[in-house]
Short mmCIF file of C-alpha atoms and ligand atoms in Angstrom, two decimals:
data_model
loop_
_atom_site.label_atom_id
_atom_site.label_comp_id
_atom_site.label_asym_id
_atom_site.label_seq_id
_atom_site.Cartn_x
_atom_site.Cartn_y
_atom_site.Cartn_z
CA UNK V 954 0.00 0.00 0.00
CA UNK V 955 2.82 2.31 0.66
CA UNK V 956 4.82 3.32 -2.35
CA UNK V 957 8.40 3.59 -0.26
CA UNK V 958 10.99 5.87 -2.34
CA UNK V 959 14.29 4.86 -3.42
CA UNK V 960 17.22 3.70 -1.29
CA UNK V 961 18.62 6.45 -2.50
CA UNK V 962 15.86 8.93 -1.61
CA UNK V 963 15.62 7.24 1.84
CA UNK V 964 19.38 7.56 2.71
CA UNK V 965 19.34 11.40 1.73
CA UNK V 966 15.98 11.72 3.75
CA UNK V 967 17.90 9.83 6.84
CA UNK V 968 21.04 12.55 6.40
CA UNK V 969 18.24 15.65 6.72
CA UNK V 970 16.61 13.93 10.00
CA UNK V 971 19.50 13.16 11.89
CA UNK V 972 20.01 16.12 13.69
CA UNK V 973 16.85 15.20 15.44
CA UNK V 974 17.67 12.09 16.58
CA UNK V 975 15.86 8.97 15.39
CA UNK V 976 12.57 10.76 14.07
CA UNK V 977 11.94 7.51 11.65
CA UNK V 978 9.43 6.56 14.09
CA UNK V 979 10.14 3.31 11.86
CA UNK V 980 10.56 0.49 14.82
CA UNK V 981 7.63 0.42 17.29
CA UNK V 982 8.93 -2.65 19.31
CA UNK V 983 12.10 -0.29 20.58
CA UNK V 984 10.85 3.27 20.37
CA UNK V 985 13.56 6.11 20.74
CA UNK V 986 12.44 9.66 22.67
CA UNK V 987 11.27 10.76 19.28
CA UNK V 988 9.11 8.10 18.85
CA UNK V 989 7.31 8.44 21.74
CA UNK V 990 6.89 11.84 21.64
CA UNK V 991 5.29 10.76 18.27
CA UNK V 992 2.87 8.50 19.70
CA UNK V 993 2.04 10.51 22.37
CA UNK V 994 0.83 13.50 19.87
CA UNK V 995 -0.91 10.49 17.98
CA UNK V 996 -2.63 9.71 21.40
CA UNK V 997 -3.50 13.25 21.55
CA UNK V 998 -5.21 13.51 17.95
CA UNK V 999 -7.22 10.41 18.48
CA UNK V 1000 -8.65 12.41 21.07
CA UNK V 1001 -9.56 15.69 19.73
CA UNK V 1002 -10.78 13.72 16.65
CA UNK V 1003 -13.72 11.91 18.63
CA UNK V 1004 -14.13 15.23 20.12
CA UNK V 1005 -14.46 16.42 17.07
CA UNK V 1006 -16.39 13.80 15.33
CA UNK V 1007 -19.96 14.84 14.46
CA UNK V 1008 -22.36 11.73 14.30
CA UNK V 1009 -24.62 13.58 12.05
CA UNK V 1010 -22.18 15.38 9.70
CA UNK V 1011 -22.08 13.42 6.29
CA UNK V 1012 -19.25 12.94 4.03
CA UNK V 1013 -19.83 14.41 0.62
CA UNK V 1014 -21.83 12.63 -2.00
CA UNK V 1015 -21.06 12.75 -5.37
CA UNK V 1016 -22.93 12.10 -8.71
CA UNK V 1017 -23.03 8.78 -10.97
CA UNK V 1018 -20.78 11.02 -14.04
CA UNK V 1019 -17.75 11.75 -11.03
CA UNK V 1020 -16.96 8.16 -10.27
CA UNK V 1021 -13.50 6.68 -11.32
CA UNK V 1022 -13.77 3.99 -13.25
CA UNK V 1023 -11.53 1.78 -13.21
CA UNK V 1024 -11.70 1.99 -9.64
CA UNK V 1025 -8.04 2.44 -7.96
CA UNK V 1026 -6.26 -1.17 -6.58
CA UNK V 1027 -3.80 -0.54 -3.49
CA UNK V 1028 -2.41 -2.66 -0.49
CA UNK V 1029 0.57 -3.98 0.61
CA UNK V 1030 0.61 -6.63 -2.10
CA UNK V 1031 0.47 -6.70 -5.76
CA UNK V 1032 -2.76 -6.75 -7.28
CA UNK V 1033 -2.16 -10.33 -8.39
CA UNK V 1034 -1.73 -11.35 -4.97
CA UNK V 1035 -5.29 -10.28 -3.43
CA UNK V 1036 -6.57 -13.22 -1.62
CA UNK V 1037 -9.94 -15.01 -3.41
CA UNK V 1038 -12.51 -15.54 -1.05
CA UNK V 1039 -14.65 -18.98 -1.55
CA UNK V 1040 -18.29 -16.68 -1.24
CA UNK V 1041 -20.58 -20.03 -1.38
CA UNK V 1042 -18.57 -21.02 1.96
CA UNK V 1043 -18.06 -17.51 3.35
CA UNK V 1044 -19.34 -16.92 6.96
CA UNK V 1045 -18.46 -14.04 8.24
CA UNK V 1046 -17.62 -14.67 12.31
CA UNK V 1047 -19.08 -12.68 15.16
CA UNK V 1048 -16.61 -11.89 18.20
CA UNK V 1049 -16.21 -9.72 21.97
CA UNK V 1050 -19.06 -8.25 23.18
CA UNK V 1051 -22.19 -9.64 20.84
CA UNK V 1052 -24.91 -11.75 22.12
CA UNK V 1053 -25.39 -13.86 18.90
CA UNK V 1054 -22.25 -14.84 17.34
CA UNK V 1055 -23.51 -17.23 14.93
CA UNK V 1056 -21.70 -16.23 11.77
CA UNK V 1057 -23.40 -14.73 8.94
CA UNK V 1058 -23.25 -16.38 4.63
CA UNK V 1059 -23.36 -13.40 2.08
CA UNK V 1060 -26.64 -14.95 1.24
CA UNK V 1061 -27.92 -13.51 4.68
CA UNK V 1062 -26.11 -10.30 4.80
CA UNK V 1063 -27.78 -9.80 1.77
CA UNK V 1064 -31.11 -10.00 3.48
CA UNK V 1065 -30.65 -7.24 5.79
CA UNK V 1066 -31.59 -3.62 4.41
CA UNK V 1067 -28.81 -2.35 2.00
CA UNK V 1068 -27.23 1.03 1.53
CA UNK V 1069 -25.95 3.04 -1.19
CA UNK V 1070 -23.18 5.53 -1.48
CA UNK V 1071 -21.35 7.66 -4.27
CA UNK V 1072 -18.74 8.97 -1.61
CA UNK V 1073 -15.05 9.62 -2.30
CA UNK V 1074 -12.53 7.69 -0.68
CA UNK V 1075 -8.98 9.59 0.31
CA UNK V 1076 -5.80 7.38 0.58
CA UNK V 1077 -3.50 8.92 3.78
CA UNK V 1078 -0.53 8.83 0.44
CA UNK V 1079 -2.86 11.87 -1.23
CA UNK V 1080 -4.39 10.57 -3.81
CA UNK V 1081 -8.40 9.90 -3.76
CA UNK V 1082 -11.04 7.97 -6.03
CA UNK V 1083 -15.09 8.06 -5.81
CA UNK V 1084 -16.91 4.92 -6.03
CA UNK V 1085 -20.38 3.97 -5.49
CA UNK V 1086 -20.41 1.43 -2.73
CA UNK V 1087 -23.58 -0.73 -1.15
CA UNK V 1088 -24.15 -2.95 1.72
CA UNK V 1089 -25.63 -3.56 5.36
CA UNK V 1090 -25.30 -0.47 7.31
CA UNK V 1091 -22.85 -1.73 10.24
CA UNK V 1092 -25.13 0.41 12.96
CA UNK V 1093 -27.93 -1.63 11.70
CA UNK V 1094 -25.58 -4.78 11.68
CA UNK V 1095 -24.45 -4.46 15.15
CA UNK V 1096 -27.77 -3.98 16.46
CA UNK V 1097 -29.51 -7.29 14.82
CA UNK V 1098 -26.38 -9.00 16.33
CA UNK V 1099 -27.11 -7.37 19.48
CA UNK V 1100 -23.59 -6.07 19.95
CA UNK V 1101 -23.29 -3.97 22.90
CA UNK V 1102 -22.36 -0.24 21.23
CA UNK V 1103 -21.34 0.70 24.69
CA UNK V 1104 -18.14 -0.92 23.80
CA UNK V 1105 -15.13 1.40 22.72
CA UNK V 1106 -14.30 -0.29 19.48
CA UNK V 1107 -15.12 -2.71 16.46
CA UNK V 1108 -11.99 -4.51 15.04
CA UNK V 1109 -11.90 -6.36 11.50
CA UNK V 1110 -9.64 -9.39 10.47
CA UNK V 1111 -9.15 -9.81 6.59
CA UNK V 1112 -8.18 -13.07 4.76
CA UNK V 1113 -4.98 -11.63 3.71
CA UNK V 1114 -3.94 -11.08 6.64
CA UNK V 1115 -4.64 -6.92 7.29
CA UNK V 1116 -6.67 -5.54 10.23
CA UNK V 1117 -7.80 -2.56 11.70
CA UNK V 1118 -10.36 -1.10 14.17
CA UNK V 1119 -12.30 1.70 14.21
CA UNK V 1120 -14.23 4.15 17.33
CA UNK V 1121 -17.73 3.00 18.15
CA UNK V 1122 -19.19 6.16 17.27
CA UNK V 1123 -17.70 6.09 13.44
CA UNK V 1124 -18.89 2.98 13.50
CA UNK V 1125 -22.83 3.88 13.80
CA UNK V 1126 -21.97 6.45 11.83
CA UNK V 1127 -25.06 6.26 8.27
CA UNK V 1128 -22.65 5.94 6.19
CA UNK V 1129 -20.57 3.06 7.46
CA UNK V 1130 -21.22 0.39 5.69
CA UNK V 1131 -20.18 -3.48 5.45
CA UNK V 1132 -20.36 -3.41 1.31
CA UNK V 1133 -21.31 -6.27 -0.77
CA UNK V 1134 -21.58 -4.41 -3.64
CA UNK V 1135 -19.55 -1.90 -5.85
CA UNK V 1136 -21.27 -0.37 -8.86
CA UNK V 1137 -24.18 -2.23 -8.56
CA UNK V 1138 -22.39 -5.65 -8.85
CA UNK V 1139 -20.59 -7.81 -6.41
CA UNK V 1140 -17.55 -6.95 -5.08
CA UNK V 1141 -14.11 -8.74 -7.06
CA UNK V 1142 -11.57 -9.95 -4.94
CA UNK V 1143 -8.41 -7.09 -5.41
CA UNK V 1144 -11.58 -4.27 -3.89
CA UNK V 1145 -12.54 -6.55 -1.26
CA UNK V 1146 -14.50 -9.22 -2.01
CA UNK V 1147 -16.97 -11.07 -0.78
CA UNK V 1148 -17.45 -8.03 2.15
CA UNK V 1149 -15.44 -4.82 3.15
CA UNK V 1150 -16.14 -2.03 5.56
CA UNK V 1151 -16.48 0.98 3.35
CA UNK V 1152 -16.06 4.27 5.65
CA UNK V 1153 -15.97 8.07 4.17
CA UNK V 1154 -15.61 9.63 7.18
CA UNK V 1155 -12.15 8.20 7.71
CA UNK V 1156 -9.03 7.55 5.59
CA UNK V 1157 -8.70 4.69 3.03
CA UNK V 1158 -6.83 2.26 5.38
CA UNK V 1159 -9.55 2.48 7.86
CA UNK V 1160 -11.50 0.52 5.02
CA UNK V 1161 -10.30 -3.04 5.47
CA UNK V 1162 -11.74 -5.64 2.66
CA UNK V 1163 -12.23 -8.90 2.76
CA UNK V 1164 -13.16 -8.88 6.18
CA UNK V 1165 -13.57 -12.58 7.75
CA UNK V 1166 -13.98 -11.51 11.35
CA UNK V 1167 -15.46 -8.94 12.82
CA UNK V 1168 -15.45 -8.09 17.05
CA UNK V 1169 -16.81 -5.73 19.40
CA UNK V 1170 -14.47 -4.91 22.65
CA UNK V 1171 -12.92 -2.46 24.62
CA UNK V 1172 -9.38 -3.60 23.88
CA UNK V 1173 -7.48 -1.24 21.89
CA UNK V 1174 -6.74 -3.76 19.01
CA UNK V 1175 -4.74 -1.47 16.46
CA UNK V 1176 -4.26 -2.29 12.95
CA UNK V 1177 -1.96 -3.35 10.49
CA UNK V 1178 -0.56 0.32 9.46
CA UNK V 1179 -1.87 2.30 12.50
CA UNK V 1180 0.44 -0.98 14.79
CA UNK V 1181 3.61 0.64 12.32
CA UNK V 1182 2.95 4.19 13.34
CA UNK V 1183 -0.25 5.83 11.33
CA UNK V 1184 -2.80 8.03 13.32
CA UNK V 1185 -5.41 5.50 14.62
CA UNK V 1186 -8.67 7.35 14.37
CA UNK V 1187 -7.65 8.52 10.82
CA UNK V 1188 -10.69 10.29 10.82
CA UNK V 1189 -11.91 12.85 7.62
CA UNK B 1050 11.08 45.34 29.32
CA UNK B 1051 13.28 48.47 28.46
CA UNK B 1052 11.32 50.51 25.98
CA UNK B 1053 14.66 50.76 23.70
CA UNK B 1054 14.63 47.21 22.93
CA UNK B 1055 14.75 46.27 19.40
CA UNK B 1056 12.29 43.32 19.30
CA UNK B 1057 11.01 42.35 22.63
CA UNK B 1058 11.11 39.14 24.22
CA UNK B 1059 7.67 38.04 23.21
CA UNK B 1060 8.71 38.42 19.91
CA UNK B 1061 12.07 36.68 19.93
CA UNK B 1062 10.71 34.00 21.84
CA UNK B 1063 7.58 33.22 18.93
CA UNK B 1064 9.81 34.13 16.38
CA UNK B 1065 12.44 30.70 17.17
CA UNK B 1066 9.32 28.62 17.85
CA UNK B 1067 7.93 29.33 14.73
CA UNK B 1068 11.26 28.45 12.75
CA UNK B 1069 11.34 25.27 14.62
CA UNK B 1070 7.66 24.85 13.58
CA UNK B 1071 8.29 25.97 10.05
CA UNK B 1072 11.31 23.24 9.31
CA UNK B 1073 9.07 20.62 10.86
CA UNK B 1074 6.03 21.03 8.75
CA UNK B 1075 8.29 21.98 5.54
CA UNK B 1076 10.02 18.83 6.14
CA UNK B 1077 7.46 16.87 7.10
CA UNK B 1078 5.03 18.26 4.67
CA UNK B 1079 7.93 16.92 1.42
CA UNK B 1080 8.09 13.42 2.69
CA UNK B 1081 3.92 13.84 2.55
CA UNK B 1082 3.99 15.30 -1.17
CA UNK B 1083 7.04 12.88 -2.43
CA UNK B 1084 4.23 10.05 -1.29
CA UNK B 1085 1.67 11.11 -3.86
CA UNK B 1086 3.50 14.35 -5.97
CA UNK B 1087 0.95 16.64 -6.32
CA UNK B 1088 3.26 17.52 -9.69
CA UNK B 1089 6.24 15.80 -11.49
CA UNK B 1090 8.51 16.36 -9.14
CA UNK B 1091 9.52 15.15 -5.77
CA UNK B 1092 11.51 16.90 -3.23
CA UNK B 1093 15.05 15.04 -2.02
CA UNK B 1094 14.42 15.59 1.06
CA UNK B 1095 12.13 14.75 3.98
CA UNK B 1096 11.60 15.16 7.57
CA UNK B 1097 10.87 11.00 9.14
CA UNK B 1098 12.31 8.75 6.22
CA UNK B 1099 8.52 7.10 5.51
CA UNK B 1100 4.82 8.40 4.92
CA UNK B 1101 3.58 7.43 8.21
CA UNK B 1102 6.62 9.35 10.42
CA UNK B 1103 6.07 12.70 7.63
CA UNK B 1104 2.59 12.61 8.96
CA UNK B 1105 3.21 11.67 12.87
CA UNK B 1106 5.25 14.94 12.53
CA UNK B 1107 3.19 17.01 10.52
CA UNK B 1108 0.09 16.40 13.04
CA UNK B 1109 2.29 17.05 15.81
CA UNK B 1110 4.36 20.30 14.83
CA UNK B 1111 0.69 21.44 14.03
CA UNK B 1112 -0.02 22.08 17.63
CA UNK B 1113 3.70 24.22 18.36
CA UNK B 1114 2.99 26.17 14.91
CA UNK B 1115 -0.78 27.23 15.81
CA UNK B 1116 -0.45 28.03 19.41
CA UNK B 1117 2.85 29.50 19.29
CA UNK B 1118 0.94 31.56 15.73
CA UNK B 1119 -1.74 32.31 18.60
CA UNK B 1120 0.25 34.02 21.17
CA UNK B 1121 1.85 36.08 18.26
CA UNK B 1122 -1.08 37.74 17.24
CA UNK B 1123 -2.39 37.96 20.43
CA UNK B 1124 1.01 39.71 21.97
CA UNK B 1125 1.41 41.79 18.60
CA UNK B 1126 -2.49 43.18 18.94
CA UNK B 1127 -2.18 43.70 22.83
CA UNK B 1128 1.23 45.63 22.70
CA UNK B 1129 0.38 47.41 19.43
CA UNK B 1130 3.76 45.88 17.89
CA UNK B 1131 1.47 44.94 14.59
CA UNK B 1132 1.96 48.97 13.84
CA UNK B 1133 5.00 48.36 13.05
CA UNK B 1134 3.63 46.28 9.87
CA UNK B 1135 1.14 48.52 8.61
CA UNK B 1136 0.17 50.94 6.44
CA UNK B 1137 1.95 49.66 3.42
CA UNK B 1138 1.43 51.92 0.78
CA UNK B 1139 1.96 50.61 -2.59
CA UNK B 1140 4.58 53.78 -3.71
CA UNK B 1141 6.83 53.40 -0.55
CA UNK B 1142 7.30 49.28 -1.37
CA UNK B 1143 7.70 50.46 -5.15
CA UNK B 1144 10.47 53.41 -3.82
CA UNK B 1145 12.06 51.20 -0.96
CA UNK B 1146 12.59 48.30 -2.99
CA UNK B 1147 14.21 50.60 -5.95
CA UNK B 1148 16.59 51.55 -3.52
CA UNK B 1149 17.21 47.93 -2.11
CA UNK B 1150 18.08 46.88 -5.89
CA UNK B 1151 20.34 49.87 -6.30
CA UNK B 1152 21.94 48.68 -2.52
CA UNK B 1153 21.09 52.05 -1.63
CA UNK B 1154 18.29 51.30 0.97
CA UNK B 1155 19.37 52.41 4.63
CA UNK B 1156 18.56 49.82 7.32
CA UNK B 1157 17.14 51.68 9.89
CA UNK B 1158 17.20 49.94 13.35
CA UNK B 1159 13.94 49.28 14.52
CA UNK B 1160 12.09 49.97 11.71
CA UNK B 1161 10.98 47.95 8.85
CA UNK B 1162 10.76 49.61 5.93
CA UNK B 1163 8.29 49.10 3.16
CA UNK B 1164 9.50 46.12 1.32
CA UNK B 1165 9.76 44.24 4.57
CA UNK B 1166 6.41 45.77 6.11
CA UNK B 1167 4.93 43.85 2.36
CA UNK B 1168 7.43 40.70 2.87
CA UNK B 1169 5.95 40.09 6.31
CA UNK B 1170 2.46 40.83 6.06
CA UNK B 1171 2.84 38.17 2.82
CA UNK B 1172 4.34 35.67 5.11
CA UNK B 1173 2.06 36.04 7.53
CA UNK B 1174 -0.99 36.01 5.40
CA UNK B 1175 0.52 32.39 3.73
CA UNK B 1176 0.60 31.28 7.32
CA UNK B 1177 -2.67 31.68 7.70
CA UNK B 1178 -3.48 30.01 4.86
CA UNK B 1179 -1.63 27.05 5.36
CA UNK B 1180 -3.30 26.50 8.34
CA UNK B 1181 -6.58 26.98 7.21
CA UNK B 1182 -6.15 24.92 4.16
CA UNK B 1183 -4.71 22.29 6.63
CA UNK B 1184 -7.19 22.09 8.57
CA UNK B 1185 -9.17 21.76 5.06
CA UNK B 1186 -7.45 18.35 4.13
CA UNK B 1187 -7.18 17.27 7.93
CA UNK B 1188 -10.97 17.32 8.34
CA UNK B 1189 -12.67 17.84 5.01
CA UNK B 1190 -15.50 16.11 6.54
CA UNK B 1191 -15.81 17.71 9.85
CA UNK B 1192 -14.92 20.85 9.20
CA UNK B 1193 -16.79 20.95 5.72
CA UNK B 1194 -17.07 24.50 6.00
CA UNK B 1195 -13.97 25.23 6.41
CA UNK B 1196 -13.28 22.75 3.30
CA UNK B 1197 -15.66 24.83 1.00
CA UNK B 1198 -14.38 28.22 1.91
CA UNK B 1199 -11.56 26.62 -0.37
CA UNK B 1200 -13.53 25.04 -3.15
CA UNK B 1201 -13.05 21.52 -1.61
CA UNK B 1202 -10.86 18.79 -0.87
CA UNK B 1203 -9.31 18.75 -4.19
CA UNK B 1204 -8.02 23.13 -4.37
CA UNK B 1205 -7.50 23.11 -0.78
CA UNK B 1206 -4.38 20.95 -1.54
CA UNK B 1207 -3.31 23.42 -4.27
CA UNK B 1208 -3.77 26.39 -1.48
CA UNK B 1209 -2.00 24.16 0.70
CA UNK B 1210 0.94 23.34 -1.24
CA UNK B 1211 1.14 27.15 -2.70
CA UNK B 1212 1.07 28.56 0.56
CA UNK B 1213 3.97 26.49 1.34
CA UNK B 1214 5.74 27.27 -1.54
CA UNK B 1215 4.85 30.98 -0.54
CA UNK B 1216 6.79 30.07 2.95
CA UNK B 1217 10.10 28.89 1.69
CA UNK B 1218 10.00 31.88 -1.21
CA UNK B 1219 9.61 34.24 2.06
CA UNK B 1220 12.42 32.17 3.80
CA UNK B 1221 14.67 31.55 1.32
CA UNK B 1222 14.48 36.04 0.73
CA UNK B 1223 14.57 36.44 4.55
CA UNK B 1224 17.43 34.41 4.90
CA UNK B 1225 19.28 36.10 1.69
CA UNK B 1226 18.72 39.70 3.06
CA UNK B 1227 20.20 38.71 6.56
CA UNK B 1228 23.24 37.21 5.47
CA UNK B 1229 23.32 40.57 3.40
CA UNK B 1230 22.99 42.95 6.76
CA UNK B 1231 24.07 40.37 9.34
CA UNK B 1232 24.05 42.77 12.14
CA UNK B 1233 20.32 42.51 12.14
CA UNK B 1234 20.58 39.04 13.28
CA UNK B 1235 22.15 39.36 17.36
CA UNK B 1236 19.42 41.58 18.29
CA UNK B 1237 16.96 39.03 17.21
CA UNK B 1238 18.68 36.50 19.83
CA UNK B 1239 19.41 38.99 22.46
CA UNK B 1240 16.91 41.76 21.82
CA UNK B 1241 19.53 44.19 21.05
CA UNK B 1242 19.31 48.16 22.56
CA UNK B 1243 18.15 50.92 19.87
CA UNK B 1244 21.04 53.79 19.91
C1 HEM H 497 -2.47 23.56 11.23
C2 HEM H 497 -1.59 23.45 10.30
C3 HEM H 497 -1.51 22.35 9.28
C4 HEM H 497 -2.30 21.23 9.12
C5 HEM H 497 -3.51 20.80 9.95
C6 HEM H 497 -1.78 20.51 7.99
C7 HEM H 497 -2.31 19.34 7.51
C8 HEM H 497 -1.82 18.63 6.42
C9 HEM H 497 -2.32 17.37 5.97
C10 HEM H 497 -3.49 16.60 6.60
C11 HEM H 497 -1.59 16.99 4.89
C12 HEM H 497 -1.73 15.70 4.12
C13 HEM H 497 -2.48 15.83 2.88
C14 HEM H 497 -2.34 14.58 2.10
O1 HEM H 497 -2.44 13.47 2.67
O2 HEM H 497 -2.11 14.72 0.91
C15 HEM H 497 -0.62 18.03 4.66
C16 HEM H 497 0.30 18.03 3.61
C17 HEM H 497 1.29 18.98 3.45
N1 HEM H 497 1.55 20.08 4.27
FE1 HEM H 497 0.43 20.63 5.86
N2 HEM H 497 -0.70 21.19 7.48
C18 HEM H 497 -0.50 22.32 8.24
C19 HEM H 497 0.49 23.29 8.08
C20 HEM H 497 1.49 23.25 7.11
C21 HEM H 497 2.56 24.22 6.94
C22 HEM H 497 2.75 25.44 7.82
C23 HEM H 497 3.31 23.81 5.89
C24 HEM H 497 4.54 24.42 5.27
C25 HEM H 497 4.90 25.64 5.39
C26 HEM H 497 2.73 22.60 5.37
C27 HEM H 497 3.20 21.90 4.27
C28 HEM H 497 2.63 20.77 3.75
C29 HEM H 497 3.06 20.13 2.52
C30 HEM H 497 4.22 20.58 1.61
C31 HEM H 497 2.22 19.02 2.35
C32 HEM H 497 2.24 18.03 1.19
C33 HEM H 497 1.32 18.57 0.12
C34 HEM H 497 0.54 17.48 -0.58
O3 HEM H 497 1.15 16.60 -1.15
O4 HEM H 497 -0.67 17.53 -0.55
N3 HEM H 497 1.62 22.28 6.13
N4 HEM H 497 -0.77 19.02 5.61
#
């Protein structure tokens, strides 16, 4: 997903930071002082983001003629490489703090009231696509599961092998959705397939695809990039 | 406070936060760009070797560059120093900066004269800017009003990466025209005494 520059870039970008120390913040298992200054002014922004955070301000909508099409492929693997979910056997599995964790087929997602989206979706790199999106609205979702939204966070496990979590309240948030769908037709495995979590009001990493598991708890469980060092709530 | 210092402590003190601030987000804000070049270029250098540190220290310098920005204008509108800045009349910038090309402009201590009064004002105006625009691409969906003041997510980048590009024009100047009259520079260390 991240396009890293050149050796060459990297070594000249090393020479500029030195005088600061190790500012990389590049190794979370043995953070330096500038690390954890780092993380503590992450800490600090995932606050005043769900301070911020408005559960009734909507991310822009956009009309059928602004989509991009072909839609835009990125994650930390060649496109090639995007794991193929079996969608006859799916189930996706229920964990943490829901009553009934029986898992759900596509089959009965799809009975559950869907939602659809033109929304544009921002990519922390810069760059941003819009794509028309449908699925189960995960506030509805979590309530026919009886998850208990008291809890702090919902965390997502992919088949390849990504995961992230988002706040509760972004999480009942209209426009969060679990998609099925993209353009009208099922989702193909490099954008997520059989189900992703599609979520405008936060950056395109918070928008894990693929998603086999999903939980409710109040355990911080981090995520693949935000584990390496990107803002957690990652919010728009 | 003597009344015959040259720039005051409030002033010295905001001014050195704000150059710390300014090579953190100029830094920081390269290795953001040289992720997804806004044109075909990319800068060599880069404050946090990889996307994800370039943005850790982008969001955090935020905080030193808007407070620190706050108690400037606030000090500068409470002691009247923002006087110093204004009027600027287009005739005296077009006279005093004549005279600078000719190297026959006087620097008078304590006093800026027209060219800087415009420089300033300029620089602090792209500040502004940059902040606001931001904010813009921080929180497009939050602060959506904000976002639209600027067109959208899409110009509010532009604004954002011209105002920086304003910045380093105003620094790359400021830093010319000191090493030109380096005597300027003590008194903005030790506040200096006006003769
Ligand atoms: C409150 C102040 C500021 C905030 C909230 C802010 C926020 C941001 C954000 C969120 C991005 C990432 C956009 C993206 O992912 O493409 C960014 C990029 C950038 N920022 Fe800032 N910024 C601020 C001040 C500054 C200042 C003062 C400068 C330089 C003088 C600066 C220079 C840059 C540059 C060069 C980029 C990369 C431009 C791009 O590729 O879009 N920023 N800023």
């Amino acid at each position: 997903m991240i396009h890293r520059r050149s050796l060459l870039l990297r070594a000249m970008a090393l020479g500029a930071a030195a005088p600061l120390g190790g500012c990389n913040y590049e190794d979370p298992a043995h953070p330096d002082l500038a690390d954890k200054f780092l993380h503590a002014m992450s800490a600090w922004n995932d606050r005043v983001q769900a301070a911020l955070f408005d559960p009734h301000t909507l991310a822009p909508t956009f009309r059928p003629d602004q989509i991009t099409n072909p839609p835009r492929f990125n994650a930390f693997y060649p496109i090639d490489q995007a794991p193929v979910v079996d969608e006859a056997t799916y189930k996706l599995e229920l964990g943490g703090q829901i009553q009934n964790k029986t898992p759900w087929s596509l089959r009965q997602l799809r009975t559950l009231p869907q939602e659809s989206q033109i929304t544009r979706f921002v990519c922390v790199e810069g760059w941003r696509v819009i794509g028309q999106w449908s699925g189960v609205p995960l506030g509805r979702f979590l309530r026919q599961v009886g998850a208990d939204t008291s809890c702090k966070y919902v965390s997502f496990k992919c088949a390849d092998g990504y995961y992230s979590s988002i706040d509760m309240a972004s999480a009942l948030h209209p426009q969060t959705i679990l998609a099925l769908d993209f353009l009208g037709a099922p989702l193909t495995a490099p954008f997520g397939a059989p189900v992703r979590l599609r979520i405008p009001t936060k950056l395109g990493f918070k928008n894990p695809k693929s998603i086999m598991q999903l939980a409710v708890t109040n355990v911080y469980p981090g995520g693949y990039w935000e584990d390496q060092g990107y803002n957690w709530f990652s919010g728009s | 406070m003597s009344r015959r210092v040259i720039h005051p402590w409030p002033l010295r003190l905001t001014h050195w936060l704000n150059a710390l601030a300014m090579v953190i987000m100029i830094g920081s804000g390269w290795q953001i760009y040289n992720a997804s070049p806004l044109f075909g270029f990319t800068f060599p250098i880069g404050l946090g070797q990889w996307l994800g540190a370039g943005i850790a220290w982008h969001l955090a310098g935020m905080w030193l560059l808007v407070f620190n920005g706050l108690i400037y204008v606030i000090w500068s509108l409470a002691s009247g120093h923002y006087k110093k800045l204004f009027p600027i009349r287009p005739r005296e910038v077009w006279g005093d900066f004549r005279s600078a090309l000719s190297l026959h402009l006087k620097h008078e201590t304590g006093v800026y004269n027209a060219v800087q009064k415009l420089l300033y004002a300029g620089v602090l105006l792209a500040g502004v800017l940059a902040v606001l625009s931001g904010l813009s691409i921080w929180k497009p969906v939050q602060l959506w009003f904000l976002c639209n003041l600027f067109g959208g997510y899409v110009i509010a980048r532009y604004v954002h990466f011209f105002a920086m590009t304003g910045i380093c024009l105003f620094i790359l100047i400021h830093l010319l025209l000191v090493a030109l009259v380096p005597k300027v520079l003590p008194p903005m260390i030790t506040g200096g005494r006006l003769p």
